[in-house]
Short mmCIF file of C-alpha atoms and ligand atoms in Angstrom, two decimals:
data_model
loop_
_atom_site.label_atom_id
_atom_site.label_comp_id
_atom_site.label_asym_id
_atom_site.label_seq_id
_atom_site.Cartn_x
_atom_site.Cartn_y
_atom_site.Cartn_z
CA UNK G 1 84.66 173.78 122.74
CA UNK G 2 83.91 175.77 126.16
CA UNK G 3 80.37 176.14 125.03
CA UNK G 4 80.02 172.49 124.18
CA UNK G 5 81.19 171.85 127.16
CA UNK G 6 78.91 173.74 129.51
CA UNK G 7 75.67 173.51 127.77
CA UNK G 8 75.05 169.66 128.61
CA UNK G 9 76.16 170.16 132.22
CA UNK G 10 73.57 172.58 132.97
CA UNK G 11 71.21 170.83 130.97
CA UNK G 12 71.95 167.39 133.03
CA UNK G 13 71.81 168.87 136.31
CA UNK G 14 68.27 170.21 135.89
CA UNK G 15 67.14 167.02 134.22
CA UNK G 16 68.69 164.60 136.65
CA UNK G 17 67.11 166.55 139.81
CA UNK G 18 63.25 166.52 137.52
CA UNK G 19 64.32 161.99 137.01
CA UNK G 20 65.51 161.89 140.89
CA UNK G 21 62.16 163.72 141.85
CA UNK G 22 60.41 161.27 139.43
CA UNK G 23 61.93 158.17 140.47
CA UNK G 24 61.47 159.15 144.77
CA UNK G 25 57.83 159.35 143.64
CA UNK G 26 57.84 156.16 141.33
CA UNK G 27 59.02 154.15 144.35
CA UNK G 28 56.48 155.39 147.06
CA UNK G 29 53.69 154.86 144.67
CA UNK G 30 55.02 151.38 143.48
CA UNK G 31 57.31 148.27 145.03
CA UNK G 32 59.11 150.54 147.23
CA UNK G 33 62.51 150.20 145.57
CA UNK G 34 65.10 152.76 146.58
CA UNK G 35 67.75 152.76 143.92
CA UNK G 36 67.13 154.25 140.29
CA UNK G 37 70.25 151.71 139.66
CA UNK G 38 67.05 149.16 139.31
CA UNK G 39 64.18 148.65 137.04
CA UNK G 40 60.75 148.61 138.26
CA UNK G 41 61.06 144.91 138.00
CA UNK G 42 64.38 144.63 140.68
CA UNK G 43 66.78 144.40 137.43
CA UNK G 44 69.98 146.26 137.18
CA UNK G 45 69.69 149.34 134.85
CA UNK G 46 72.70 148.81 132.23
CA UNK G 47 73.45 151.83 129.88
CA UNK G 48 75.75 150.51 126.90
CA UNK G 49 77.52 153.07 124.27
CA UNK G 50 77.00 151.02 121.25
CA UNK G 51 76.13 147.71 120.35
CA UNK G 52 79.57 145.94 121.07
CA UNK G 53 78.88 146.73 124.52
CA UNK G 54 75.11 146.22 124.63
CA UNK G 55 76.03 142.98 123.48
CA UNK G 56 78.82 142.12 126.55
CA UNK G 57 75.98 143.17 128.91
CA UNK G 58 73.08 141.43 127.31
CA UNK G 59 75.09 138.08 127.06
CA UNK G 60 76.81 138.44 130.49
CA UNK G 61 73.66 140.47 131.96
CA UNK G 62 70.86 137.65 131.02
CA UNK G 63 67.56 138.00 132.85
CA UNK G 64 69.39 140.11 135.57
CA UNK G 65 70.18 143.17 133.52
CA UNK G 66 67.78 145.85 131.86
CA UNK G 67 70.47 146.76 129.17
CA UNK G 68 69.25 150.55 127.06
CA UNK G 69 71.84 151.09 124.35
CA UNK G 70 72.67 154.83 123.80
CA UNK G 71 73.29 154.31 120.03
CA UNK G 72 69.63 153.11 118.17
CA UNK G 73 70.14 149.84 116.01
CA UNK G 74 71.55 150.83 112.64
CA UNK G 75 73.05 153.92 113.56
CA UNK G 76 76.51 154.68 112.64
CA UNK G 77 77.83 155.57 116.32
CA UNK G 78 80.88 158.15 115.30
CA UNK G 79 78.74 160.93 115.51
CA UNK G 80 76.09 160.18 118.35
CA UNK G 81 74.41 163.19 119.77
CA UNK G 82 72.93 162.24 123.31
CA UNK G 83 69.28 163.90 124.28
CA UNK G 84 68.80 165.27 127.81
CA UNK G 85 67.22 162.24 128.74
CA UNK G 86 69.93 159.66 127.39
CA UNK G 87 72.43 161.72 129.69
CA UNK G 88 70.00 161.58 132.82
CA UNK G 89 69.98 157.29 131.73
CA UNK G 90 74.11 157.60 132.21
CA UNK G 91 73.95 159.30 135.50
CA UNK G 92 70.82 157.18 137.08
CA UNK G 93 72.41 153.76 135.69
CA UNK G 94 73.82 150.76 137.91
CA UNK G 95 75.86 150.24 135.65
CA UNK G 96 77.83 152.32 132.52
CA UNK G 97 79.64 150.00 129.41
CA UNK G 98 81.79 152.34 126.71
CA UNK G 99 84.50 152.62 124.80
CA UNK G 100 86.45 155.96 125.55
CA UNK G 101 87.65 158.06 122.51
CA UNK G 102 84.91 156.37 120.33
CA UNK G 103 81.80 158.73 121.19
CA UNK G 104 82.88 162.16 122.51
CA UNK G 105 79.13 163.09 123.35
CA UNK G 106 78.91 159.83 125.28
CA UNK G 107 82.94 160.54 126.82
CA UNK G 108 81.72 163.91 128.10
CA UNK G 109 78.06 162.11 129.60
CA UNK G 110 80.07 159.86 131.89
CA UNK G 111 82.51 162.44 132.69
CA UNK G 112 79.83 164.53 134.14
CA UNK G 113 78.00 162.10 135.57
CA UNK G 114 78.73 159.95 139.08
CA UNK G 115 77.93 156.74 138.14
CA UNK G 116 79.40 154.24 140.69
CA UNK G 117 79.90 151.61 138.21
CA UNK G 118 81.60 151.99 135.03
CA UNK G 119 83.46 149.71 132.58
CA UNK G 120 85.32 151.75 130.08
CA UNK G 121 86.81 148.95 127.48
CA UNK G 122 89.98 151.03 127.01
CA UNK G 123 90.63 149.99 130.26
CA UNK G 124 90.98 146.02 129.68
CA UNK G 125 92.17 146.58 126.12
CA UNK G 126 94.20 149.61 125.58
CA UNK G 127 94.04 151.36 122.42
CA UNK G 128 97.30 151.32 119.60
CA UNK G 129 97.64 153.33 117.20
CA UNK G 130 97.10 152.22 114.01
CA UNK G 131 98.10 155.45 112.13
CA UNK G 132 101.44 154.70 112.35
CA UNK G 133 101.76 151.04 112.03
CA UNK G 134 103.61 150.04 108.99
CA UNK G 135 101.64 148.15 106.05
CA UNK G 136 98.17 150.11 107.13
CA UNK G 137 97.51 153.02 104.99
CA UNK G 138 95.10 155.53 105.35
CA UNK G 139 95.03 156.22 108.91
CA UNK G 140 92.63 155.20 111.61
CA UNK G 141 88.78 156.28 110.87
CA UNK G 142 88.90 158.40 114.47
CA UNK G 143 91.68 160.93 114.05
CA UNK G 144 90.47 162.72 116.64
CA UNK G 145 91.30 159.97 119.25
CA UNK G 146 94.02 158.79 121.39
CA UNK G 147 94.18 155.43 119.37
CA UNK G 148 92.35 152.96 117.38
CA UNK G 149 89.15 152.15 119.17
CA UNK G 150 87.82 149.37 117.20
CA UNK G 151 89.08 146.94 119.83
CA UNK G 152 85.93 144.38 119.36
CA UNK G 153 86.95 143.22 115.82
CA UNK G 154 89.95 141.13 117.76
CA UNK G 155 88.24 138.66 119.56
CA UNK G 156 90.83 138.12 122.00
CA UNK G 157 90.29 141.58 123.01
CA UNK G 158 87.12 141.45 122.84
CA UNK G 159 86.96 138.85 125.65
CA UNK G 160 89.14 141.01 127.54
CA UNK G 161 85.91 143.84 127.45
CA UNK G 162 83.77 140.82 128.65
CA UNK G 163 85.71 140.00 131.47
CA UNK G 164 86.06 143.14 132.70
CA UNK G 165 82.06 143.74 131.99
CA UNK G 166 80.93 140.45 134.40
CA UNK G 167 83.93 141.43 137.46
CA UNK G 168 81.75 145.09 137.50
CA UNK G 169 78.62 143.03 136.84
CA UNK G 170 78.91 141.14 140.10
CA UNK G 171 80.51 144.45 141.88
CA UNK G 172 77.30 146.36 141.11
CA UNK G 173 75.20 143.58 141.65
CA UNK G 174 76.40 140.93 144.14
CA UNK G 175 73.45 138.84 144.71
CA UNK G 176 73.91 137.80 141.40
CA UNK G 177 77.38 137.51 141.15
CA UNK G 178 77.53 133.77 140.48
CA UNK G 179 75.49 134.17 137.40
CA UNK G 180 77.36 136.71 136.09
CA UNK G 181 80.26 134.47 136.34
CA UNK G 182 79.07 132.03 134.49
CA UNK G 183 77.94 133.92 131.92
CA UNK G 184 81.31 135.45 131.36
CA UNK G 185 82.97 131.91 130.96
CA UNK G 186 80.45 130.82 128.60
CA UNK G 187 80.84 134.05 126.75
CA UNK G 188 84.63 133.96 126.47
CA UNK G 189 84.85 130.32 125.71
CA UNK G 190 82.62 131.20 122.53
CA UNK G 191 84.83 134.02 122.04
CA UNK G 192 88.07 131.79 121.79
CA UNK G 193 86.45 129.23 119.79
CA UNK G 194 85.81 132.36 116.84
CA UNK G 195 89.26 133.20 117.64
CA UNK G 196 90.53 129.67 116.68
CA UNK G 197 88.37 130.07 113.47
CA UNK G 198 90.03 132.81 112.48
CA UNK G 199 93.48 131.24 112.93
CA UNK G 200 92.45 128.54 111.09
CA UNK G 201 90.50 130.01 108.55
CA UNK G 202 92.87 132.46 107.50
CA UNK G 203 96.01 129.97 107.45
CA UNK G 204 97.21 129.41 104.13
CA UNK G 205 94.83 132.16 101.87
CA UNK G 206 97.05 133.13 99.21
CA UNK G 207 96.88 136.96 100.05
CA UNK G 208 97.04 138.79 103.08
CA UNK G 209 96.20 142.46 101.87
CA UNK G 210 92.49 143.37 101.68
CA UNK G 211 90.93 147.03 100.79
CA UNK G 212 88.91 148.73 103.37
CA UNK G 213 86.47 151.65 102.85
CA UNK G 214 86.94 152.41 106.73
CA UNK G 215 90.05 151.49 108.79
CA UNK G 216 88.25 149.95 111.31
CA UNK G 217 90.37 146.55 110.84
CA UNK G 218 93.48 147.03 112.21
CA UNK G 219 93.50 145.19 115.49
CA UNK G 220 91.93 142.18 113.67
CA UNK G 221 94.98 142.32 110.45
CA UNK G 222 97.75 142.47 113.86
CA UNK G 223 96.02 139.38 115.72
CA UNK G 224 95.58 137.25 112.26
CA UNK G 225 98.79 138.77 110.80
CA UNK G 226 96.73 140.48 108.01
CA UNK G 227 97.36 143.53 106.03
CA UNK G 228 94.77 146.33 105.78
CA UNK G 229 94.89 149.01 103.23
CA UNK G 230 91.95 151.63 103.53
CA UNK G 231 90.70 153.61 100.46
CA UNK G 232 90.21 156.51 102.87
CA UNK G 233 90.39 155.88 106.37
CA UNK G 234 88.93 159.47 107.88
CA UNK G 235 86.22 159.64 106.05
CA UNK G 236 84.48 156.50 104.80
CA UNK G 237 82.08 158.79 102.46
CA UNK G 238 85.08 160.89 101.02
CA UNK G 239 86.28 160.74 97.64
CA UNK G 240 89.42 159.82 97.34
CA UNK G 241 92.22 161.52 95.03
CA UNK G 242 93.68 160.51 91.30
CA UNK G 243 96.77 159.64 93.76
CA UNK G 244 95.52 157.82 96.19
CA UNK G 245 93.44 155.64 93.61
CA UNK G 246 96.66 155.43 92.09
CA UNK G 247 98.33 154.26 95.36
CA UNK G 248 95.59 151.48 96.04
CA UNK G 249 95.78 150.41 92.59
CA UNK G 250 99.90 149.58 92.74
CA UNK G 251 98.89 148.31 96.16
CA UNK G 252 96.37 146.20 95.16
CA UNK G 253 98.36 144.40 91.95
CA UNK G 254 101.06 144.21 93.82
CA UNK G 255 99.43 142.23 96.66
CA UNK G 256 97.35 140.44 94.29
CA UNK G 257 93.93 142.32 95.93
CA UNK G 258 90.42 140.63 94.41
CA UNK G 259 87.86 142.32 96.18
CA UNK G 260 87.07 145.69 97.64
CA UNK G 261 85.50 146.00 101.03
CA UNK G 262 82.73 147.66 102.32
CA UNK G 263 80.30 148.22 105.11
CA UNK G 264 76.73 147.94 106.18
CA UNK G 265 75.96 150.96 107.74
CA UNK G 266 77.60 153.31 105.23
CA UNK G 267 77.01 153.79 101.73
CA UNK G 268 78.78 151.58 99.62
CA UNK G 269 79.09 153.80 96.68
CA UNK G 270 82.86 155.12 96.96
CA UNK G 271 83.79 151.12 97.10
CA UNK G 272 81.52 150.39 94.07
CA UNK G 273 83.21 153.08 92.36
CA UNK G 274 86.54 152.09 93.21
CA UNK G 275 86.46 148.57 92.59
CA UNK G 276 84.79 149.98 88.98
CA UNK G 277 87.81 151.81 88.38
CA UNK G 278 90.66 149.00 89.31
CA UNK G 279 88.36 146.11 88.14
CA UNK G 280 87.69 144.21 91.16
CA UNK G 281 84.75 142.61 92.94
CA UNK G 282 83.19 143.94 96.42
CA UNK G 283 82.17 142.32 99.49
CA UNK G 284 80.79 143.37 102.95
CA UNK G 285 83.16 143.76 105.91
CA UNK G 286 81.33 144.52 108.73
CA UNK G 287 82.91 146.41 111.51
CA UNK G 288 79.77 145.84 113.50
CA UNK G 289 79.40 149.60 115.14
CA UNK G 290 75.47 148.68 114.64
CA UNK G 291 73.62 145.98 113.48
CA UNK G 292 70.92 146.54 111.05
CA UNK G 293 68.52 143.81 112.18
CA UNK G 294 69.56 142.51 115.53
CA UNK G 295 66.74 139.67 115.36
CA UNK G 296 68.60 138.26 112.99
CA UNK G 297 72.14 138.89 113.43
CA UNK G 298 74.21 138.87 116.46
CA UNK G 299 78.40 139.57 116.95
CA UNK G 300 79.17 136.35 115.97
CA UNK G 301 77.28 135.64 112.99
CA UNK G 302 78.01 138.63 111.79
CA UNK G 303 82.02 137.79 112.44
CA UNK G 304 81.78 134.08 110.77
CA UNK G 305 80.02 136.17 107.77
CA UNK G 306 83.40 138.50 108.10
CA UNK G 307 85.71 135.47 108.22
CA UNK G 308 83.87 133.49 105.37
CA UNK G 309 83.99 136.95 102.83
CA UNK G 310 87.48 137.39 103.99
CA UNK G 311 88.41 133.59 103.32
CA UNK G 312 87.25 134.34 99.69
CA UNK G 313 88.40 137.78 98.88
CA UNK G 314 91.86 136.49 100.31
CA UNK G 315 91.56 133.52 98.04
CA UNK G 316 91.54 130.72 101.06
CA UNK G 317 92.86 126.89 99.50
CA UNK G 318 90.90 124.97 102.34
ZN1 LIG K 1 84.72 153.07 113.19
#
């Protein structure tokens, strides 16, 4: 752990002082900007962990932000490894979005780093605990953190993040403070409306269980008083034992379970083979740690898609 520890440190320091030398230069040569916090073009440099927060700061950000995401599109982000470079981004950028307890590598970058402004979303949403909550088996998919960290599936919470994203928005950059403003009430109004869909959506289905692959649904079963059992929650890839098959199979009769869940950016094999064994159908749930082909899809279609295959795994009357 030590050793894990001091290696990047080093490493950083040497890089940042080769970027600081580069930038000084940059701006003598070009426009004359002072501050490695801005782009070439006078926009705020935002670094985001993942893409729930590249997301907040490209939809709050606009045309003001430069927004570099730390985790590439498609990538699972558990297990992110940053290169020298991606920790010089952290230290150089006006502004820092990330989830503590979700990334360790990324954790450790800010840690080390003295970025002025930094919105950590554990901050406006704390993390719970999932792991102990009754009616969730299987544990939260991050043992290794303090809590649950998948905080963006509850949209409520999620607009928590985003509020807390355009107040250090306008902190880092005042001039366009108003904008940011805006941006934030447009982006949380959206965020409520989803929210309402979900109430609505999910009133009267005639089950309220639903399989998992990866426990990464808790804070959305607590806000739309669901109930999520996950085949195994540590390890989405794992197989899991004759008795814990044997566990989701009473669970599922008993809760009258259609469909098996599974998710985009992890093979969907163990579900396949699960659902095989207890005889029921599978569908995507999408806990939206990436997105595959952000062109096309975006947090919220990639919700409605959630709440629509939930609506029909959960057997929805209207
Ligand atoms: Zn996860």
């Amino acid at each position: 752990m030590m050793l894990r520890l001091q290696r990047p440190r080093r490493l950083q320091t040497s890089i940042a002082l080769t970027a600081t030398a580069l930038v000084g230069a940059l701006a003598l040569t070009a426009c004359g900007g002072t501050s490695s916090a801005k782009s070439s073009d006078g926009k705020l440099n935002v670094v985001a962990s993942f893409y729930p927060m590249e997301f907040l700061a490209e939809q709050i950000g606009g045309d003001n932000v430069h927004v570099t995401d730390l985790t590439a599109a498609g990538v699972e982000p558990h297990d992110l490894e940053l290169t020298a470079r991606q920790v010089a981004s952290v230290q150089q950028a006006g502004l820092v979005i990330y989830l503590k307890g979700l990334q360790p590598t990324v954790d450790q970058a800010v840690t080390q780093s003295d970025a002025k402004y930094v919105v950590d979303a554990t901050a406006a949403s704390p993390l719970v605990d999932h792991h102990l909550d009754e009616g969730t088996t299987g544990g939260t998919a991050h043992p290794s953190a303090t809590g649950d960290p998948h905080i963006w599936l509850d949209p409520a919470r999620y607009a928590a993040v985003a509020k807390s994203v355009g107040a250090e928005l306008a902190k880092a950059d005042p001039a366009h403070a108003a904008d940011y403003q805006k941006n934030t009430d447009a982006l949380v109004g959206r965020l409520a409306t989803l929210d309402q869909d979900f109430q609505t959506g999910l009133k009267g289905v005639k089950s309220k269980t639903f399989v998992t692959s990866h426990a990464a649904f808790g804070y959305l079963s607590d806000h739309y008083g669901l109930n999520q059992i996950a085949i195994n929650g540590v390890d989405p890839e794992a197989e899991p034992t004759p008795a814990r098959l044997a566990e989701i199979q009473k669970a599922a009769k008993e809760n009258g379970v259609t469909t098996i869940f599974f998710e985009t950016l992890v093979s969907p094999k163990l579900a396949e083979s699960v659902a095989q064994d207890l005889k029921l159908k599978t569908a995507v749930l999408d806990p939206i740690e990436g997105v595959k082909a952000p062109a096309k899809d975006d947090y919220f279609s990639i919700m409605r898609q959630n709440l629509a295959n939930l609506r029909t795994a959960l057997g929805a009357t209207s």
